[in-house]
mmCIF file of N, CA and C and ligand atoms in Angstrom:
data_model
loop_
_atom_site.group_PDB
_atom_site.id
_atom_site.type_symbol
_atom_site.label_atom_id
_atom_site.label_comp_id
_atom_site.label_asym_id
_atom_site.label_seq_id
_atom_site.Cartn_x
_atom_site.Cartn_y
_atom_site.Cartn_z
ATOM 1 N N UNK N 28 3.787 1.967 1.387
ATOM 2 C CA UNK N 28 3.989 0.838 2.282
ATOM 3 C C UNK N 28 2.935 -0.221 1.981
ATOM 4 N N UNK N 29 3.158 -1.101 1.615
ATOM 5 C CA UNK N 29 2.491 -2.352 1.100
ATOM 6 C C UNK N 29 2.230 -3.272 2.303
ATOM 7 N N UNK N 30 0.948 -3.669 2.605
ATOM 8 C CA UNK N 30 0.661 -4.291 4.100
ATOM 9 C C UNK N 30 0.208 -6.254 3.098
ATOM 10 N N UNK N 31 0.330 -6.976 4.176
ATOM 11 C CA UNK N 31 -0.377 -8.622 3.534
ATOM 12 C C UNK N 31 -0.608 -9.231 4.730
ATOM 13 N N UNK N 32 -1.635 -10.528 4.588
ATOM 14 C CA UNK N 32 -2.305 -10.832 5.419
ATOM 15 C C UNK N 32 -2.518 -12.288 5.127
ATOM 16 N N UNK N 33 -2.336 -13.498 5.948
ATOM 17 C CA UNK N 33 -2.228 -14.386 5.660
ATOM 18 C C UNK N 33 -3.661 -15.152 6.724
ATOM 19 N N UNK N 34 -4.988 -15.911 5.606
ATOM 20 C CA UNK N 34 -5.742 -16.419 6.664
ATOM 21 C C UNK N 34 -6.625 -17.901 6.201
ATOM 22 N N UNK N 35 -6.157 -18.853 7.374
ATOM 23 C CA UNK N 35 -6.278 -20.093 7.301
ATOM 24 C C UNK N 35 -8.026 -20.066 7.438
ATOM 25 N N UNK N 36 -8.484 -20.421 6.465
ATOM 26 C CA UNK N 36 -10.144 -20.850 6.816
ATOM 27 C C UNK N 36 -10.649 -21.885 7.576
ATOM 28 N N UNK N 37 -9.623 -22.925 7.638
ATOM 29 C CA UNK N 37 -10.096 -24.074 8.613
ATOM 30 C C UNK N 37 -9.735 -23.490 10.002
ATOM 31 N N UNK N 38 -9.084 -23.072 10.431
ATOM 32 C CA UNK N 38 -8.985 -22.408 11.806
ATOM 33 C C UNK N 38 -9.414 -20.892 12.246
ATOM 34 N N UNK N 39 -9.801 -20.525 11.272
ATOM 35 C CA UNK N 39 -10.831 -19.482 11.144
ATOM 36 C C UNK N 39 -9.723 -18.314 12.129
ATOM 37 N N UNK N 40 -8.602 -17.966 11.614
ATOM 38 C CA UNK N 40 -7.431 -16.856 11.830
ATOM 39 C C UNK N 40 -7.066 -16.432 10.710
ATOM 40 N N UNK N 41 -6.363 -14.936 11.022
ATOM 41 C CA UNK N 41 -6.180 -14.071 9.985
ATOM 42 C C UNK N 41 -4.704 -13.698 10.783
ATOM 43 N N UNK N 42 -3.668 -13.662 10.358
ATOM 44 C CA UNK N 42 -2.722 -13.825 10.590
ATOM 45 C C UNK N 42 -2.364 -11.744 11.407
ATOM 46 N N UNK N 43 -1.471 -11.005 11.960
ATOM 47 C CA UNK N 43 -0.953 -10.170 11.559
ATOM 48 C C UNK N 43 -0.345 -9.357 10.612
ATOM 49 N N UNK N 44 -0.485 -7.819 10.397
ATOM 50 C CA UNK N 44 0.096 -7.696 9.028
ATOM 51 C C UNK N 44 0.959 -7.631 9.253
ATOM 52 N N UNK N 45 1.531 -7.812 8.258
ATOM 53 C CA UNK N 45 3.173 -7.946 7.733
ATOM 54 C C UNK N 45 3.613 -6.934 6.400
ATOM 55 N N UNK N 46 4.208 -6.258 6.020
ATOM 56 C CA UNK N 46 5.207 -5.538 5.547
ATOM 57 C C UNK N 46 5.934 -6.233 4.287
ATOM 58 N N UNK N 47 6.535 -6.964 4.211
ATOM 59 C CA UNK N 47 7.809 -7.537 3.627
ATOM 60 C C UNK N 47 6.605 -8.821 2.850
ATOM 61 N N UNK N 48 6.733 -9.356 1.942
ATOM 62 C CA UNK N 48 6.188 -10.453 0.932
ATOM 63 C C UNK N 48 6.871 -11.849 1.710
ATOM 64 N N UNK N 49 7.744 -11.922 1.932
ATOM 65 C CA UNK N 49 8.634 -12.598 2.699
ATOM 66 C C UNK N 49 8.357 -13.209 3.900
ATOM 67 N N UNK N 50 8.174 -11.832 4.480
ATOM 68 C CA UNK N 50 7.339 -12.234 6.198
ATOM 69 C C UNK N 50 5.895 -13.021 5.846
ATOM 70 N N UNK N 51 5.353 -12.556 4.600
ATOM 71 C CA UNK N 51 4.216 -13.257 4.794
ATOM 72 C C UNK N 51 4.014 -14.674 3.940
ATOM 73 N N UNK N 52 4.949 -14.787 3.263
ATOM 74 C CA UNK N 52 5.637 -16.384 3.224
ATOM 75 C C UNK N 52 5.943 -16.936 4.414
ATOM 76 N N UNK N 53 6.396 -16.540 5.278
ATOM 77 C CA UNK N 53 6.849 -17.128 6.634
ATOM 78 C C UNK N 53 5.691 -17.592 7.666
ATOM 79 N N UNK N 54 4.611 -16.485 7.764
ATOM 80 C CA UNK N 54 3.746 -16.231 8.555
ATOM 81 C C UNK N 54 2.932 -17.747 7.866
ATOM 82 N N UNK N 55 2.572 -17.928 6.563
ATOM 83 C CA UNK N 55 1.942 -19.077 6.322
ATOM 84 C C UNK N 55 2.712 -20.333 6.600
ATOM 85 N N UNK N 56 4.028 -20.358 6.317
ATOM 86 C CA UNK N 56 4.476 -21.617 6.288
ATOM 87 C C UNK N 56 4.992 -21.818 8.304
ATOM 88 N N UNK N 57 4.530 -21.044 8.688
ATOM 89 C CA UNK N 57 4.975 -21.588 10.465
ATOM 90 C C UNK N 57 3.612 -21.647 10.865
ATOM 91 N N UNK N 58 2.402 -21.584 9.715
ATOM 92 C CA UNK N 58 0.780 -21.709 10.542
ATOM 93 C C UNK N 58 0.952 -22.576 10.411
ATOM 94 N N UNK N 59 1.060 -23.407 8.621
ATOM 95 C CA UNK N 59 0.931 -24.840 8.623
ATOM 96 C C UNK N 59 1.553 -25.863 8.719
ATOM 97 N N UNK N 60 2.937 -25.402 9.327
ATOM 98 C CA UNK N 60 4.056 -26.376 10.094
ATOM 99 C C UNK N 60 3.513 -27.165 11.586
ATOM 100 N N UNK N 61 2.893 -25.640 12.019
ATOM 101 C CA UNK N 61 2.564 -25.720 13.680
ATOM 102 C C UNK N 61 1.152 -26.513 13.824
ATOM 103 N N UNK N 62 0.441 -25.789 12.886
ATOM 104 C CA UNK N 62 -1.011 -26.109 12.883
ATOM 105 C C UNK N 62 -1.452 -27.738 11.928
ATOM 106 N N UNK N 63 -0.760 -27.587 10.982
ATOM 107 C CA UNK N 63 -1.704 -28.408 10.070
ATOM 108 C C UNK N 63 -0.463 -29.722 9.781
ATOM 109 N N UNK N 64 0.652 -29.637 9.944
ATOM 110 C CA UNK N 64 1.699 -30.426 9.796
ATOM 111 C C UNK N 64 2.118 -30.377 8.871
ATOM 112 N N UNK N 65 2.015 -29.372 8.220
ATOM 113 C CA UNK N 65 3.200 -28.934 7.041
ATOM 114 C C UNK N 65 1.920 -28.988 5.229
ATOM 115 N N UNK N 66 0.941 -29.845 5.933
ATOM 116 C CA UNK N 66 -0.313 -29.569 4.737
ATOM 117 C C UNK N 66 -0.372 -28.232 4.200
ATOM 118 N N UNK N 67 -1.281 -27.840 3.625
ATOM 119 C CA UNK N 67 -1.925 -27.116 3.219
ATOM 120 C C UNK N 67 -3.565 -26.523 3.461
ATOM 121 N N UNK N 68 -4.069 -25.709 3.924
ATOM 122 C CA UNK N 68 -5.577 -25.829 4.420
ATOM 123 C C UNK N 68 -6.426 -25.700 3.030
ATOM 124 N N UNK N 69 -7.514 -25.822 3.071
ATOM 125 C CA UNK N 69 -8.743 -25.435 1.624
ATOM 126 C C UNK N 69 -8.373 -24.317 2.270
ATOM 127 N N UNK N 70 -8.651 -23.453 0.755
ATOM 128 C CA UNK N 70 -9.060 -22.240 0.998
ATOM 129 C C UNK N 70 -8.512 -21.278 1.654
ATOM 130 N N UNK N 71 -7.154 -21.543 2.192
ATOM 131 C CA UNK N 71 -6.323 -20.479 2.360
ATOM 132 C C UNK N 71 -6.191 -19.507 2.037
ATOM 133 N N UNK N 72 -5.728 -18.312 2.297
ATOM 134 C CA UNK N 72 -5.576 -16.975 1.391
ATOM 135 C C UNK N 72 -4.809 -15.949 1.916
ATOM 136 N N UNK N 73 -3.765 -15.415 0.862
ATOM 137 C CA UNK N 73 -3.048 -14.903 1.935
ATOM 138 C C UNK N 73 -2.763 -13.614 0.584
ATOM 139 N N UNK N 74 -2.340 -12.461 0.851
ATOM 140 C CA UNK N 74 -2.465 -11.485 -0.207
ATOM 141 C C UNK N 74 -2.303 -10.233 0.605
ATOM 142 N N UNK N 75 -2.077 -8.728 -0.588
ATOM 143 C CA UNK N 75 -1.869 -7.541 -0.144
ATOM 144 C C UNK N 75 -3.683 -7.000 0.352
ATOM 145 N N UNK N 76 -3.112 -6.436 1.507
ATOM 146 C CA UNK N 76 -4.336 -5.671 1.885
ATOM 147 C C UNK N 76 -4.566 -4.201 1.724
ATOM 148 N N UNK N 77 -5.496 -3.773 1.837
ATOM 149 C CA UNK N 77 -5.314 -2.036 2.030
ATOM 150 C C UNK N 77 -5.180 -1.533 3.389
ATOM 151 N N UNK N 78 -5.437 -0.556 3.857
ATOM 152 C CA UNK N 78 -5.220 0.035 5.199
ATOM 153 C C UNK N 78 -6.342 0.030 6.153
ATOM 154 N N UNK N 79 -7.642 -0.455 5.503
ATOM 155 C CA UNK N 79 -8.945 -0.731 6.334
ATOM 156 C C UNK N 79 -8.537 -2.964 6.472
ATOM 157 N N UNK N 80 -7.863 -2.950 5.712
ATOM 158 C CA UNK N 80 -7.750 -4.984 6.080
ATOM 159 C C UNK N 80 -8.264 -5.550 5.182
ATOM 160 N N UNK N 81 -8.982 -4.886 3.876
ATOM 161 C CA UNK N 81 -9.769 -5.392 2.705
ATOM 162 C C UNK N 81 -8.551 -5.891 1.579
ATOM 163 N N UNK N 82 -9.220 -7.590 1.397
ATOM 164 C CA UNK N 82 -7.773 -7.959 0.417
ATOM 165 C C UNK N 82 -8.200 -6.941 -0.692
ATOM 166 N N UNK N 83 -7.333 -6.928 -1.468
ATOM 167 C CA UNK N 83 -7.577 -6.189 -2.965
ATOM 168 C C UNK N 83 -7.864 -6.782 -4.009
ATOM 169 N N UNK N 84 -8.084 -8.363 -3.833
ATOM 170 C CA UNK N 84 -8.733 -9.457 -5.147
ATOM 171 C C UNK N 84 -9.864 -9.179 -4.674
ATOM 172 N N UNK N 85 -10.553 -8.998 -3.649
ATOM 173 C CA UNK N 85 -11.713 -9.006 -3.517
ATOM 174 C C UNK N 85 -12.631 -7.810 -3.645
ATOM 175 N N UNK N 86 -11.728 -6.694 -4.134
ATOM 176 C CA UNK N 86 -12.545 -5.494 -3.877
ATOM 177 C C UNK N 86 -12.824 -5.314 -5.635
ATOM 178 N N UNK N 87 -13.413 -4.279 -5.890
ATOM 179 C CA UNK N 87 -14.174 -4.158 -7.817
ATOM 180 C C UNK N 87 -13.445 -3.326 -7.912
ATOM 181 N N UNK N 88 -12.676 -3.254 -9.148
ATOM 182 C CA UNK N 88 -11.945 -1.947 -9.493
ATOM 183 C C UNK N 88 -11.952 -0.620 -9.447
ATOM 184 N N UNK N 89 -13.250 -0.203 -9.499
ATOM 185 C CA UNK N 89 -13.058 1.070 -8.889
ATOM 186 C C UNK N 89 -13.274 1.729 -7.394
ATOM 187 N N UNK N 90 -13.610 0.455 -6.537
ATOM 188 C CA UNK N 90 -12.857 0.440 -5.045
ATOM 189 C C UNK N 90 -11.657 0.318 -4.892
ATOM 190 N N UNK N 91 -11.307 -0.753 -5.360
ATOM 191 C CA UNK N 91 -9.619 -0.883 -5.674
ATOM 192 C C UNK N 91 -8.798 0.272 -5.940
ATOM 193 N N UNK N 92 -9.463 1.182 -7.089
ATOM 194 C CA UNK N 92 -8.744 2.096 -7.468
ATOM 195 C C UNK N 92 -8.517 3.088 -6.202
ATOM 196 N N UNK N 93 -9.632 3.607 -5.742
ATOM 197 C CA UNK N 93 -9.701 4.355 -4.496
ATOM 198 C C UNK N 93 -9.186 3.965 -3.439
ATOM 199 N N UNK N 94 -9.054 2.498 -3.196
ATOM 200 C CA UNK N 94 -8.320 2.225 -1.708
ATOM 201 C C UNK N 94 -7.278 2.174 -1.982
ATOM 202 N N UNK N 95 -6.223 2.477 -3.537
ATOM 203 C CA UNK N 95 -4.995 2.796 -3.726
ATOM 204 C C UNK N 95 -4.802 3.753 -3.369
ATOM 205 N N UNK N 96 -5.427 4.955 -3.862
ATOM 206 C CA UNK N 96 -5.294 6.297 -3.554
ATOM 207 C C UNK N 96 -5.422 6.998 -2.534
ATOM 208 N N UNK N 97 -6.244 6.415 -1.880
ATOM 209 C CA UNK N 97 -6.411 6.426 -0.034
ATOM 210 C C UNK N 97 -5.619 6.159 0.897
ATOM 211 N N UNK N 98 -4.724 5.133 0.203
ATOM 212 C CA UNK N 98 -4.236 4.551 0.772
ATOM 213 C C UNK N 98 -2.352 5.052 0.472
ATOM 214 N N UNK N 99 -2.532 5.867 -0.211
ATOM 215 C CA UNK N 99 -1.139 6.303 -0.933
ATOM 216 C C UNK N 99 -0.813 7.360 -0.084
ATOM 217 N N UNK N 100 -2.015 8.371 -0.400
ATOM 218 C CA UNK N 100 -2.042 9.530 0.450
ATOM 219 C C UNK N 100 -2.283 9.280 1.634
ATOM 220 N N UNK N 101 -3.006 8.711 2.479
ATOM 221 C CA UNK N 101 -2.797 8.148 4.253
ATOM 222 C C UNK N 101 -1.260 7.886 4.029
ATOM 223 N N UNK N 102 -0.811 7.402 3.469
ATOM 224 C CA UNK N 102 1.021 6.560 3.893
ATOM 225 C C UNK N 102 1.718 7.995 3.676
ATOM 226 N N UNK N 103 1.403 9.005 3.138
ATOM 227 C CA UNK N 103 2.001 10.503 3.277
ATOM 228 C C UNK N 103 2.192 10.974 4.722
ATOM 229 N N UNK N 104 1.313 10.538 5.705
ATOM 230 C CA UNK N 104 1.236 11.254 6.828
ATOM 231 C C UNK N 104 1.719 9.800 7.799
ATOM 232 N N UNK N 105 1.480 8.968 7.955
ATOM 233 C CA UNK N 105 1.983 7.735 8.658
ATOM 234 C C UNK N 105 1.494 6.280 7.826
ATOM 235 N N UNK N 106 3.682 6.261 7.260
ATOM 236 C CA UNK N 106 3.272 4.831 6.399
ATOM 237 C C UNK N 106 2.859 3.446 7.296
ATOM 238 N N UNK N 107 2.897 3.641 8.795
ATOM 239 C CA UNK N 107 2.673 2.454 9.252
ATOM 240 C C UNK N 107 1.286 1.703 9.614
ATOM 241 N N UNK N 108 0.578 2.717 10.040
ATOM 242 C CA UNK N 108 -0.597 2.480 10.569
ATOM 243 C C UNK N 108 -1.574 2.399 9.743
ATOM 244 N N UNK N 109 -2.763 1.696 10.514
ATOM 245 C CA UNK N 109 -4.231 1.298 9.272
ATOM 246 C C UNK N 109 -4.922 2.068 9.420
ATOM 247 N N UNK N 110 -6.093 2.072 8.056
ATOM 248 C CA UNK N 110 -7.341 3.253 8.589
ATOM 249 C C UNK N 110 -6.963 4.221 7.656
ATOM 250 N N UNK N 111 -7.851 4.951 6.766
ATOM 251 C CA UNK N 111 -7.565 5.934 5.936
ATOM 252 C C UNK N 111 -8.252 7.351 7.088
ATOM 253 N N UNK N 112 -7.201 8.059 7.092
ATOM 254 C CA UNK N 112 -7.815 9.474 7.198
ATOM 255 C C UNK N 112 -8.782 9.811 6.285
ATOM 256 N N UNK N 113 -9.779 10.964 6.802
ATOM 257 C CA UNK N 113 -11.140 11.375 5.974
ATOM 258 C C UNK N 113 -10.281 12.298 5.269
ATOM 259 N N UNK N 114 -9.439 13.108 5.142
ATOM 260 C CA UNK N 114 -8.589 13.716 3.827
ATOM 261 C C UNK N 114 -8.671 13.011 2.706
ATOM 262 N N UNK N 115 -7.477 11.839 3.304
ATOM 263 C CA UNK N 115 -7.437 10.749 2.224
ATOM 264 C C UNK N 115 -8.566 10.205 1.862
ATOM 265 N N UNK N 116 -9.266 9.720 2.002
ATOM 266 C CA UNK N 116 -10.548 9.656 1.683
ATOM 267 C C UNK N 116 -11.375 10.497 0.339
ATOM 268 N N UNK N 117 -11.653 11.522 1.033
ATOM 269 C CA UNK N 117 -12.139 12.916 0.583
ATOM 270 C C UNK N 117 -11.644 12.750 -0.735
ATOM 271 N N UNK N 118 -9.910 12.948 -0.757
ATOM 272 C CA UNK N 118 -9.047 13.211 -2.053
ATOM 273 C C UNK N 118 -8.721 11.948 -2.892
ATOM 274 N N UNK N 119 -9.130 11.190 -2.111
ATOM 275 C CA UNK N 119 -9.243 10.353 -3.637
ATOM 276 C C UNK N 119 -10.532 9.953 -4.236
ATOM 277 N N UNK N 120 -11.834 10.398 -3.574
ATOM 278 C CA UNK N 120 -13.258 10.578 -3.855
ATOM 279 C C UNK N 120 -12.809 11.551 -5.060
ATOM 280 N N UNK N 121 -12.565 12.953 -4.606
ATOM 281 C CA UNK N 121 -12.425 13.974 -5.361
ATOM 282 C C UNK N 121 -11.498 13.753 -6.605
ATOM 283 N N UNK N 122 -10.232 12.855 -6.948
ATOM 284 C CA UNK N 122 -9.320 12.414 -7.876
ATOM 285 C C UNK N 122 -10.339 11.799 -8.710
ATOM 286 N N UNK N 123 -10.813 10.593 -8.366
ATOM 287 C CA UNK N 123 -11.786 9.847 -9.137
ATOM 288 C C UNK N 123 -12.672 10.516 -9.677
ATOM 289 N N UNK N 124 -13.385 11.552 -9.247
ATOM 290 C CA UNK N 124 -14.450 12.126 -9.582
ATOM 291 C C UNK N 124 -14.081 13.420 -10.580
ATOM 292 N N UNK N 125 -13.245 13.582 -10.405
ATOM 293 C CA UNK N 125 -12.450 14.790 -10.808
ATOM 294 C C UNK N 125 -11.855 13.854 -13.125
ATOM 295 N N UNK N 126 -11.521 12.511 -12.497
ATOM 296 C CA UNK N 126 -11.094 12.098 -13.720
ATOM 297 C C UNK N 126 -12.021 11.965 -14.234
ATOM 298 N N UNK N 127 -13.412 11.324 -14.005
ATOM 299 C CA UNK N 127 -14.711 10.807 -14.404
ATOM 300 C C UNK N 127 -15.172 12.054 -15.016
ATOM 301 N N UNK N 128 -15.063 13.194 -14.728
ATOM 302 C CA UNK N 128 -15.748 14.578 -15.022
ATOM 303 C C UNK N 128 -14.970 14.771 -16.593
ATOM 304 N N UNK N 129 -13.455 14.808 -16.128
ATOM 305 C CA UNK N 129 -12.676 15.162 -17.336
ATOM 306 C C UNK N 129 -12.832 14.562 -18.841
ATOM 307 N N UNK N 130 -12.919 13.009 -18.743
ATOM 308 C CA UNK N 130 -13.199 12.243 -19.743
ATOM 309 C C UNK N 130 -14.547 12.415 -19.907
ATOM 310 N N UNK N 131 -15.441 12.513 -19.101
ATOM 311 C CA UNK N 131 -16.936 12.967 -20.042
ATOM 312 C C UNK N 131 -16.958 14.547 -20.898
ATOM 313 N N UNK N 132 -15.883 15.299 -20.173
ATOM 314 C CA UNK N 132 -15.896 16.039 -20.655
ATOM 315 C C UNK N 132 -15.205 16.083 -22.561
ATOM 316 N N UNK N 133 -14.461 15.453 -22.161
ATOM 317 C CA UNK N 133 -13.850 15.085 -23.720
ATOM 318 C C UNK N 133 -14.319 14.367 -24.778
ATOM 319 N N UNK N 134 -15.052 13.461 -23.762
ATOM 320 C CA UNK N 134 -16.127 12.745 -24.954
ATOM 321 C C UNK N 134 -16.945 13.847 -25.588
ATOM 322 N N UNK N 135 -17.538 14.306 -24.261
ATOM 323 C CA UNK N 135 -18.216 15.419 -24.934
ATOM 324 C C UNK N 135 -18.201 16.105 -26.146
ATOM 325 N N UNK N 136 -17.004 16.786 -25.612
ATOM 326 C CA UNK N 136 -16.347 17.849 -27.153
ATOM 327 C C UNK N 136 -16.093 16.898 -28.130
ATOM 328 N N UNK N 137 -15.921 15.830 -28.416
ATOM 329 C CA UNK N 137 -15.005 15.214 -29.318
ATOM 330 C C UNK N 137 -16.398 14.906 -30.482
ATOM 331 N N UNK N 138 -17.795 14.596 -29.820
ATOM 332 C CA UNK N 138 -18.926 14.290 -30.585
ATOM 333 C C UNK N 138 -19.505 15.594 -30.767
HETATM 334 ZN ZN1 ZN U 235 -5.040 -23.374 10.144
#
């Protein structure tokens, strides 16, 4: 379940999440119909989030990577809601760490 978040910096709001890419086309273009008169604000930003509300341009890839996986496995048990369970969590600590081990391990052998 793919969550997005649409937030005007000049009015300093962050929209509701939304679901659908669509809805959150909508959600911007009825801020700045209502709000701004159909302009555009600086600095707008509107994008997929993870399940804690963190956009994902903004996070470093191997947060990114983990708040996929956190976020994959949380949507196993309830795709709607935010917030990673400490499972999910845990298991994608342990995935990552688990791959990081494997490839040193191969480097290893390989030299
Ligand atoms: Zn605004």
């Amino acid at each position: 379940m793919r969550r997005y978040r649409y937030r005007c910096t000049v009015c300093r709001t962050t929209s509701p999440v939304v679901h659908q890419i669509h809805d959150l086309a909508a959600e911007g273009e009825a801020h700045r119909q209502t709000m701004h008169g159909g302009h555009f604000p600086d600095d707008e930003a509107a994008g997929r989030i993870d399940r804690l509300g963190r956009w994902y341009t903004t996070l470093t890839p191997l947060v990114a990577l983990h708040a996929h996986l956190a976020d994959a496995l949380s949507d196993l048990r309830d795709p709607k809601a935010m917030g990673h369970y400490w499972w999910a969590s845990a298991g994608a600590t342990l995935t990552l760490g688990s791959a990081a081990a494997l490839a040193l391990t191969f480097i290893s052998a390989a030299l």
